[in-house]
Amino acid sequence: MKYMEIDWNKAWAEETELWNQSAGKPCQGFWEDKKSAEVFAKKDIQQHQKRLEKTLSLLELTPDMRVLDVGAGPGNLAVPMAKKTAWVTTVEPSPGMNAVLDDQIAENRITNITTIRTAWEEVDITVLTPPYDLVVASLSLGMSDLKGAIKKMNQVCTGQVAFFWHAGIPQWEDMPRALWPDIFARPYHGGPKSDIIFQVLYRMGIYPEVKIFPNDFCEIFESMDSAVSFYARRFQILSPEHRPIVEAYLKEHCKKDDRGLVHEFNHMIMKLSWRPNDFNQSGTQGDKR
């Protein structure tokens, strides 16, 4: 196939489907119940604070800004953004995540957040209140039609659209990549990465600003049993008979310290951002004369 014949949006959809099949469940499905979402929110704040702070600093928030947070999760970005801006609208399909977001809004006495409880692909623009000065999607690009999602974001944004996504192969994919060939007689397929996002944007005539930053972190567990249970839930394709295989891998790759059983990861995040008004409706760069 010739380079210019590659349909990068189709490639994104295919990679997303293979990713979901390898895990046994789409990523948004892991947080349907409130208890699971609470665990995620707590871990995100405790173990990913540097990433959250770096993300907020790169958004350059101002008091008069109106923000749309696509895939807001439990509100770990939405709540601090609401404290620094005029208004935040969240879009989040998971009932569990929305329940935790509601708690965070109440606990922080936030009065300037509107919640939309559905997937971005299903959002009717008429329920939104554009224009937004900032549209952000941070590690929340689980949709199959990336190009369609981008077009909709561009429609409602008069400022900046900012994506934060994985650059390169994150180290948490090492375990399934090592184990899946023996367990399932096929390779593990990780999710699509930022290179495809760039290609989709480029074909749309959008040339994003790109920045990268490290997001090294660790998962901390009270015991080996809780660690195995965590990954069994994360990769629902695993069955009880696979637990000893997962445990053997974790014994080799985790360490014990005063925090508990620690599984460390290296990870790079890429920020891709652009201003829709710099590009015309045909998807090509606007005339700036």
Coordinates of C-alpha atoms in Angstrom, one line a residue:
M1 CA 0.0 0.0 0.0
K2 CA 1.3 3.5 -0.9
Y3 CA 1.7 5.9 2.0
M4 CA -0.9 8.4 0.7
E5 CA -3.5 5.6 0.4
I6 CA -3.4 4.8 4.1
D7 CA -6.7 5.6 5.9
W8 CA -5.4 6.7 9.2
N9 CA -8.8 7.0 10.8
K10 CA -9.5 3.4 9.8
A11 CA -6.2 2.4 11.2
W12 CA -7.1 4.0 14.5
A13 CA -10.5 2.2 14.6
E14 CA -8.8 -1.1 13.8
E15 CA -6.1 -0.7 16.5
T16 CA -8.8 0.3 19.0
E17 CA -10.8 -2.8 18.3
L18 CA -7.7 -5.1 18.5
W19 CA -6.9 -3.4 21.8
N20 CA -10.3 -4.0 23.2
Q21 CA -10.2 -7.7 22.1
S22 CA -6.8 -8.2 23.7
A23 CA -8.0 -6.8 27.0
G24 CA -11.4 -8.5 26.9
K25 CA -13.4 -5.3 27.5
P26 CA -13.3 -1.6 26.3
C27 CA -11.3 0.6 28.6
Q28 CA -14.4 2.7 29.7
G29 CA -16.1 -0.5 30.8
F30 CA -13.7 -1.0 33.7
W31 CA -15.2 1.9 35.7
E32 CA -18.9 1.3 35.4
D33 CA -19.5 0.8 39.1
K34 CA -18.8 3.5 41.7
K35 CA -16.4 1.4 43.9
S36 CA -14.1 0.8 41.0
A37 CA -14.2 4.4 39.9
E38 CA -13.4 5.5 43.5
V39 CA -10.3 3.3 43.5
F40 CA -9.2 4.8 40.1
A41 CA -9.8 8.4 41.3
K42 CA -7.8 7.8 44.5
K43 CA -4.9 6.1 42.7
D44 CA -4.9 8.8 40.0
I45 CA -4.5 11.6 42.6
Q46 CA -2.0 9.7 44.8
Q47 CA 0.2 8.2 42.1
H48 CA -0.3 10.5 39.2
Q49 CA -0.2 13.9 40.8
K50 CA 2.8 15.0 38.8
R51 CA 1.0 14.2 35.6
L52 CA -2.1 16.0 36.7
E53 CA -0.1 19.1 37.6
K54 CA 1.9 19.0 34.4
T55 CA -1.3 18.7 32.3
L56 CA -2.9 21.6 34.1
S57 CA 0.2 23.8 33.6
L58 CA 0.3 23.0 29.9
L59 CA -3.4 24.1 29.5
E60 CA -2.6 27.7 30.5
L61 CA -5.9 28.3 32.2
T62 CA -7.4 31.7 32.7
P63 CA -10.3 33.0 34.9
D64 CA -12.5 33.9 32.0
M65 CA -12.1 30.6 30.1
R66 CA -14.9 28.2 29.3
V67 CA -13.7 24.6 29.1
L68 CA -15.1 21.3 27.7
D69 CA -13.5 18.2 29.3
V70 CA -14.1 15.2 27.0
G71 CA -13.8 11.9 28.9
A72 CA -13.6 13.7 32.3
G73 CA -13.5 10.5 34.4
P74 CA -13.9 11.2 38.1
G75 CA -13.1 14.9 37.7
N76 CA -9.4 14.9 38.7
L77 CA -8.8 17.5 36.0
A78 CA -12.3 19.0 35.8
V79 CA -12.5 20.0 39.5
P80 CA -9.2 21.9 39.6
M81 CA -10.0 23.5 36.2
A82 CA -13.3 24.7 37.6
K83 CA -11.4 26.5 40.4
K84 CA -9.3 28.3 37.8
T85 CA -11.8 29.1 35.0
A86 CA -15.3 30.5 34.5
W87 CA -17.0 27.2 33.6
V88 CA -16.3 23.6 32.9
T89 CA -18.6 21.2 31.0
T90 CA -17.7 17.5 31.4
V91 CA -18.6 14.6 29.0
E92 CA -18.3 11.2 30.6
P93 CA -20.3 8.0 29.9
S94 CA -19.3 5.9 32.9
P95 CA -21.9 5.8 35.7
G96 CA -19.3 5.0 38.3
M97 CA -17.0 7.9 37.2
N98 CA -20.0 10.3 37.2
A99 CA -20.9 9.2 40.7
V100 CA -17.4 10.0 41.9
L101 CA -17.4 13.3 40.0
D102 CA -20.7 14.3 41.7
D103 CA -19.0 13.6 45.1
Q104 CA -16.0 15.7 44.2
I105 CA -18.2 18.6 43.0
A106 CA -20.1 18.5 46.3
E107 CA -17.1 18.1 48.5
N108 CA -15.3 21.0 46.8
R109 CA -18.5 23.1 46.7
I110 CA -18.1 23.6 42.9
T111 CA -20.9 25.5 41.2
N112 CA -19.5 26.0 37.8
I113 CA -19.5 22.5 36.3
T114 CA -22.1 21.1 34.0
T115 CA -22.1 17.3 33.5
I116 CA -23.1 15.5 30.3
R117 CA -23.4 11.7 31.0
T118 CA -22.8 10.0 27.7
A119 CA -20.0 9.2 25.3
W120 CA -18.6 12.0 23.1
E121 CA -19.6 10.1 20.0
E122 CA -23.2 10.2 21.1
V123 CA -23.3 13.9 22.3
D124 CA -25.7 16.1 20.4
I125 CA -24.1 19.5 19.9
T126 CA -27.4 21.2 20.8
V127 CA -27.0 20.1 24.4
L128 CA -23.7 21.9 24.7
T129 CA -23.2 25.6 25.3
P130 CA -20.5 26.6 22.8
P131 CA -18.2 28.3 22.0
Y132 CA -15.5 26.8 24.3
D133 CA -12.2 28.5 24.8
L134 CA -10.6 25.1 25.5
V135 CA -11.5 21.5 24.6
V136 CA -9.4 18.9 26.4
A137 CA -9.3 15.1 26.1
S138 CA -6.7 13.7 28.6
L139 CA -6.0 9.9 28.2
S140 CA -9.6 9.5 27.1
L141 CA -9.5 8.8 23.4
G142 CA -11.3 5.4 23.4
M143 CA -13.6 6.3 20.5
S144 CA -13.3 4.4 17.2
D145 CA -14.1 7.3 14.9
L146 CA -11.3 9.7 15.9
K147 CA -11.7 11.9 12.9
G148 CA -15.4 12.4 13.6
A149 CA -14.6 13.2 17.3
I150 CA -12.1 15.8 16.2
K151 CA -14.5 17.4 13.8
K152 CA -17.2 17.7 16.5
M153 CA -14.6 19.2 18.9
N154 CA -13.5 21.7 16.3
Q155 CA -17.2 22.8 15.8
V156 CA -17.6 23.9 19.3
C157 CA -14.2 25.4 20.0
T158 CA -13.0 28.9 19.3
G159 CA -9.8 28.5 21.2
Q160 CA -7.5 25.5 21.6
V161 CA -8.2 21.7 21.4
A162 CA -5.7 19.7 23.4
F163 CA -5.2 15.9 23.4
F164 CA -3.0 14.1 25.9
W165 CA -2.2 10.5 24.8
H166 CA 0.5 7.8 24.9
A167 CA 3.8 8.3 23.1
G168 CA 5.6 5.0 22.4
I169 CA 4.8 1.7 24.1
P170 CA 4.0 2.3 27.8
Q171 CA 5.7 -0.1 30.1
W172 CA 2.4 -1.5 31.5
E173 CA 2.0 -3.3 28.2
D174 CA 5.2 -5.4 28.9
M175 CA 3.3 -8.0 31.0
P176 CA 0.5 -8.8 28.4
R177 CA 3.1 -8.7 25.6
A178 CA 5.2 -11.2 27.5
L179 CA 2.4 -13.5 28.6
W180 CA -0.3 -13.5 25.9
P181 CA 1.6 -15.6 23.3
D182 CA 1.9 -18.4 25.8
I183 CA -1.6 -18.0 27.3
F184 CA -3.6 -17.3 24.2
A185 CA -1.3 -18.3 21.4
R186 CA -1.5 -14.8 19.9
P187 CA 0.3 -11.5 20.6
Y188 CA -1.1 -8.8 22.8
H189 CA -2.3 -5.8 20.9
G190 CA -1.9 -2.5 22.8
G191 CA -4.0 0.6 22.0
P192 CA -3.3 3.1 19.2
K193 CA -0.6 5.6 20.0
S194 CA -0.1 9.3 19.3
D195 CA 1.6 8.8 15.9
I196 CA -1.8 7.8 14.4
I197 CA -3.5 10.9 16.0
F198 CA -0.9 13.1 14.3
Q199 CA -1.5 11.4 11.0
V200 CA -5.3 11.8 11.2
L201 CA -4.9 15.5 12.0
Y202 CA -2.3 16.0 9.3
R203 CA -4.6 14.5 6.7
M204 CA -7.3 16.8 7.9
G205 CA -5.0 19.7 7.2
I206 CA -4.4 20.3 10.9
Y207 CA -0.8 20.7 12.0
P208 CA -0.7 20.4 15.8
E209 CA 1.8 21.7 18.2
V210 CA 3.5 18.7 19.9
K211 CA 5.0 18.4 23.3
I212 CA 6.1 15.4 25.3
F213 CA 6.7 14.8 29.0
P214 CA 7.5 11.7 31.2
N215 CA 4.8 10.1 33.3
D216 CA 6.8 7.6 35.4
F217 CA 4.6 6.0 38.1
C218 CA 3.9 2.9 40.0
E219 CA 1.1 0.7 41.1
I220 CA 1.2 -0.2 44.8
F221 CA -0.5 -3.2 46.2
E222 CA -1.1 -4.5 49.8
S223 CA -0.4 -8.1 48.7
M224 CA 0.4 -10.3 45.7
D225 CA -3.2 -11.5 45.8
S226 CA -4.5 -7.9 45.4
A227 CA -2.0 -7.3 42.6
V228 CA -3.1 -10.4 40.7
S229 CA -6.8 -9.4 41.2
F230 CA -6.1 -5.9 39.9
Y231 CA -4.6 -7.2 36.6
A232 CA -7.3 -9.9 36.3
R233 CA -9.8 -7.1 36.3
R234 CA -7.8 -4.9 34.0
F235 CA -7.5 -7.7 31.5
Q236 CA -10.8 -9.5 31.7
I237 CA -9.8 -11.9 29.0
L238 CA -7.8 -13.7 31.8
S239 CA -9.5 -16.6 33.6
P240 CA -8.8 -18.0 37.1
E241 CA -6.5 -20.7 35.7
H242 CA -4.2 -17.9 34.4
R243 CA -3.6 -16.4 37.9
P244 CA -0.5 -18.4 38.7
I245 CA 1.1 -17.3 35.4
V246 CA 0.4 -13.6 36.2
E247 CA 1.6 -14.1 39.8
A248 CA 4.9 -15.6 38.6
Y249 CA 5.4 -12.6 36.3
L250 CA 4.7 -10.1 39.0
K251 CA 7.1 -11.8 41.5
E252 CA 9.8 -11.3 38.9
H253 CA 8.9 -7.7 38.1
C254 CA 7.6 -6.1 41.3
K255 CA 9.6 -5.1 44.4
K256 CA 8.7 -4.8 48.0
D257 CA 9.3 -1.7 50.1
D258 CA 7.6 0.1 53.0
R259 CA 4.7 1.0 50.8
G260 CA 3.9 -2.5 49.9
L261 CA 4.3 -4.4 46.6
V262 CA 5.4 -1.9 44.0
H263 CA 5.1 -2.3 40.2
E264 CA 7.0 0.5 38.4
F265 CA 6.3 1.9 34.9
N266 CA 8.0 4.2 32.5
H267 CA 5.6 6.2 30.3
M268 CA 5.7 9.1 27.9
I269 CA 2.7 11.4 27.2
M270 CA 2.3 13.5 24.1
K271 CA 0.3 16.7 24.0
L272 CA -1.1 17.5 20.6
S273 CA -2.9 20.9 20.4
W274 CA -4.3 23.2 17.7
R275 CA -6.6 26.1 17.2
P276 CA -9.5 25.2 14.9
N277 CA -9.9 28.8 13.7
D278 CA -6.4 28.5 12.1
F279 CA -7.9 26.0 9.7
N280 CA -10.9 26.4 7.3
Q281 CA -13.8 24.1 7.0
S282 CA -12.3 22.1 4.1
G283 CA -9.6 20.9 6.5
T284 CA -6.8 23.0 5.0
Q285 CA -4.8 25.8 6.6
G286 CA -6.7 29.1 6.4
D287 CA -5.5 32.1 4.5
K288 CA -3.6 34.3 7.0
R289 CA -2.9 37.2 4.8

